[in-house]
Amino acid sequence: MLQTEETSQPAQLAAKFINLTSRHIFLTGKAGTGKTTFLRNLISLTHKKAVIVAPTGIAAINAAGVTIHSLFQLPFGTFLPKVLPTGDVKEYQHYNTPKSIIRHLSMNATKRRILLDLELLIIDEVSMLRADLLDAIDTVLRYIRKSNTNFGGVQLLFIGDLHQLPPVVKNDEWNLLSAIYKSAFFFDAIALEKNPPVYIELEKIYRQADETFIHLLNNLRNNQVTEQDIALLKTFYKENYKPILTDNYITLTTHNHKADTLNKKSLDELQGKSYFYKAVIDKEFAESAFPAEKNLELKVGAQVMFIKNDPTGEQRFFNGKIAVVKKLSDEAIEVLPDGAKYTLTLENYTWKNIKYTANKTTNEIEEQVIGTFTQFPLKLAWAITVHKSQGLTFDKAIVDIGDAFAPGQIYVALSRLRSMNGLILTSLISNRGIRQDQNVTFFARTKELQEDLSVQIKKESDAFLKHSLLQSFNFTVLDNYVYEHVFSYTKDEKRSTKQTHLPWAVKLQQDLMALKVNADKFLKQIERLFVADHAESLALLLERTTAAENYFNPQLQAISDAIFELIEVVKTQKQTKEFLAELIDMEVMFFEQFKKIKKAKAMLEAANQQRELTKEEVMALYTSAKREEQIKTAYTLANKEEFKPPGEDIYSRIRAAKNDKTLKVPKEDTKEITLNLFKEGKNITQIAAERKMTIGTIEGHLAFFVAKQEIKASDIVPANRLKEIMQTIAKLKSVKLNEVRDALGKSYGFGEIKIGIAAHLAEGN
């Protein structure tokens, strides 16, 4: 990854761990060490498909990401990865479990696609991330990606300073969580027990230059405050200090109401007319995530603070810079920044609320702006809470926080300052108030205990390269997907247009099976040829991979072309929109395999040249005017209406007929009803009777969930009969009902065989 001259070695190591390995990373650093700058650079340069999330709405807006709860569709409240004994839970205590989260998961096709293709999940402001929320993320990723590996195989980058604001856990929540977790901090999540993150700390401080102040902050942060430190802090104590309004001090306090009261009181003391500036909010922007005042009241002489860095790049001001209002009109605001000679006329700034979506052509993860908030980037700044001061820098501050405060918040308050010259304490701070959380102190020791990072990265990068190569030529997931697709042709041809295309689907399956046989052979070649840190081995492997790409990708391209051709045929037929959605989803699967092979070869080329692959290089691999035209055509119906597969957003529900203006209420999934009855302990005959459906229909419903590995085939079909069915399927290499039935004999019913086929698909045979 490209680095600036000022980027420290730890930042370079972190970038390499992200680009060259699959290890989870915890990137931390004292206040002012450049964590935010690192994040911005990372997103623009990494070749991995990445998204940014944060625990709160405001943190997500500031990080140019989304909230954890919105991306993963998680309910608020306590999450327990396992059910506690009944006696441990009081009647009033409610919590979520893996089953309840999955049962209520309502995720549209676009979001599923994003989570399926995700390679790197970045969690900013991780000090506030609770361990149970991280385990809930792990649950959703494993379920969506149908993978029992840690976080479904997604790499995580945690960014934040654990010595700052801690997770919020109520007492009754901790009564439940303490039965499972050592602490509420993210690093004690069950998901990280066997896969702890690499601990990397940014050390160069850009905010402070005063060595005495830096030493004090380090002691505060590391829970090593001395009597000399306490004595030093006492020299800045001024009881009941009241600044003159023009002194440009900002007061850091504990609660919103204290800050709001002080700001309002100070504004009222100013003479002159009030001007009001109303934010312009367009489309979706939650009030809880407003980055500035919705209605900003100002007077000439008001002390304000910039809440963004200068967007022009001229560095006229920065986030947290204090200024004084010099001139106001209905349309403009003129301010004089602290220490400046000349006034600035401000322009409105627009904050973006984004969501992640998948590019139709490349299927890459992209940001989509769904709402904006436009306002002058200012707020009244006689006072601010410590919580809202995170990430800001001040020259002068009055710290009014006392000693009855959460661990880490005193450090946050003091570390906002450039130097101690601008510090005034209005309450004495004792050792008791400074003490840090012991869990954080213990976790910080892992930095010293871990293996040398340069040694780790070499081993991890070799393993990652090998794994990427193997994944690229592993057609098992694709093969299972096509098997399941073929299995879905279950209706009579006279009642289903889709059914008439069964021969096409079977031919596709046969072509893929032949391709997979050769892919499996090449996987063995990779295993044999890959020798870590061996130039000749990598050169030979690149030669063989290039040949493999030249063999497999034209055939994958031909299959994609065939799917696009069928789409054009199906578009001319009636009642086929759901089938069209299935075909588009299947083409995406083939294209993803095509992309994996291209990227694996590019990674191998970069490794041979001892350099890192860039985002620009990867995006260039997928640029195709032909595919762009194919996708555009596929999504356009004969009447030029854009086709949208079932789901929400781009995959929104099937449009009603052109003349039908009524909005239909979606029906409850009939298969889910059957599944719930089955889980209640009812057998197939009982379910069929209760639902007034045929036994065959109920068997079809249950087969669907067997294929998805949500229930076991052995719970439905006797073990000896199930074994016979699956052996016959393997021998025939076919999942066609009639063929399997003919081979087994009439003593086997079609329902049993459906269950057996579903079990076969679930095993990936």
Short mmCIF file of N, CA, C and O in Angstrom, two decimals, residues 236-239 241 243 249 396-400 414 417 420-427:
data_model
loop_
_atom_site.label_atom_id
_atom_site.label_comp_id
_atom_site.label_asym_id
_atom_site.label_seq_id
_atom_site.Cartn_x
_atom_site.Cartn_y
_atom_site.Cartn_z
N PHE A 236 -2.42 23.19 37.57
CA PHE A 236 -3.34 23.78 36.59
C PHE A 236 -4.76 23.95 37.15
O PHE A 236 -5.69 24.30 36.43
N TYR A 237 -4.90 23.71 38.47
CA TYR A 237 -6.22 23.78 39.11
C TYR A 237 -6.57 25.22 39.47
O TYR A 237 -5.81 25.93 40.12
N LYS A 238 -7.75 25.66 39.00
CA LYS A 238 -8.28 26.98 39.33
C LYS A 238 -9.75 26.81 39.66
O LYS A 238 -10.58 26.66 38.77
N GLU A 239 -10.05 26.81 40.96
CA GLU A 239 -11.41 26.55 41.41
C GLU A 239 -12.37 27.64 40.92
O GLU A 239 -12.06 28.83 40.99
N TYR A 241 -13.17 28.74 38.09
CA TYR A 241 -12.65 29.68 37.08
C TYR A 241 -13.72 30.04 36.06
O TYR A 241 -14.39 29.16 35.50
N PRO A 243 -14.04 32.05 32.57
CA PRO A 243 -13.29 32.77 31.53
C PRO A 243 -14.09 33.96 30.99
O PRO A 243 -15.32 33.99 31.05
N TYR A 249 -11.55 30.01 25.37
CA TYR A 249 -11.46 28.72 26.05
C TYR A 249 -12.71 27.90 25.74
O TYR A 249 -13.80 28.45 25.62
N LYS A 396 -6.82 25.65 23.83
CA LYS A 396 -7.10 26.04 25.21
C LYS A 396 -8.39 25.37 25.66
O LYS A 396 -9.39 25.39 24.93
N ALA A 397 -8.39 24.76 26.86
CA ALA A 397 -9.59 24.07 27.34
C ALA A 397 -9.67 24.12 28.86
O ALA A 397 -8.66 24.02 29.56
N ILE A 398 -10.91 24.30 29.35
CA ILE A 398 -11.20 24.18 30.77
C ILE A 398 -11.78 22.79 30.98
O ILE A 398 -12.81 22.44 30.38
N VAL A 399 -11.12 21.97 31.76
CA VAL A 399 -11.56 20.59 31.98
C VAL A 399 -12.32 20.52 33.30
O VAL A 399 -11.75 20.71 34.36
N ASP A 400 -13.63 20.24 33.18
CA ASP A 400 -14.51 20.22 34.35
C ASP A 400 -15.15 18.84 34.45
O ASP A 400 -16.32 18.65 34.11
N LEU A 414 -7.98 15.32 28.43
CA LEU A 414 -6.66 15.98 28.43
C LEU A 414 -5.97 15.83 27.07
O LEU A 414 -5.24 16.74 26.65
N LEU A 417 -5.91 18.46 24.00
CA LEU A 417 -5.09 19.67 23.97
C LEU A 417 -3.77 19.48 23.24
O LEU A 417 -3.16 18.41 23.30
N MET A 420 0.01 21.67 27.49
CA MET A 420 -0.53 21.97 28.82
C MET A 420 -0.67 23.47 29.04
O MET A 420 -1.33 23.90 29.99
N ASN A 421 -0.08 24.26 28.15
CA ASN A 421 -0.16 25.72 28.31
C ASN A 421 -1.60 26.20 28.25
O ASN A 421 -1.93 27.24 28.84
N GLY A 422 -2.45 25.45 27.55
CA GLY A 422 -3.83 25.87 27.40
C GLY A 422 -4.78 25.18 28.36
O GLY A 422 -6.01 25.24 28.18
N LEU A 423 -4.26 24.50 29.42
CA LEU A 423 -5.10 23.69 30.31
C LEU A 423 -5.48 24.44 31.58
O LEU A 423 -4.63 25.06 32.23
N ILE A 424 -6.77 24.36 31.92
CA ILE A 424 -7.26 24.80 33.23
C ILE A 424 -8.16 23.71 33.78
O ILE A 424 -9.08 23.25 33.09
N LEU A 425 -7.89 23.28 35.03
CA LEU A 425 -8.72 22.28 35.70
C LEU A 425 -9.59 22.98 36.74
O LEU A 425 -9.07 23.73 37.57
N THR A 426 -10.90 22.75 36.68
CA THR A 426 -11.79 23.38 37.67
C THR A 426 -12.19 22.40 38.77
O THR A 426 -13.00 22.71 39.62
N SER A 427 -11.66 21.17 38.69
CA SER A 427 -11.86 20.21 39.78
C SER A 427 -10.60 19.37 39.89
O SER A 427 -9.94 19.10 38.88
#
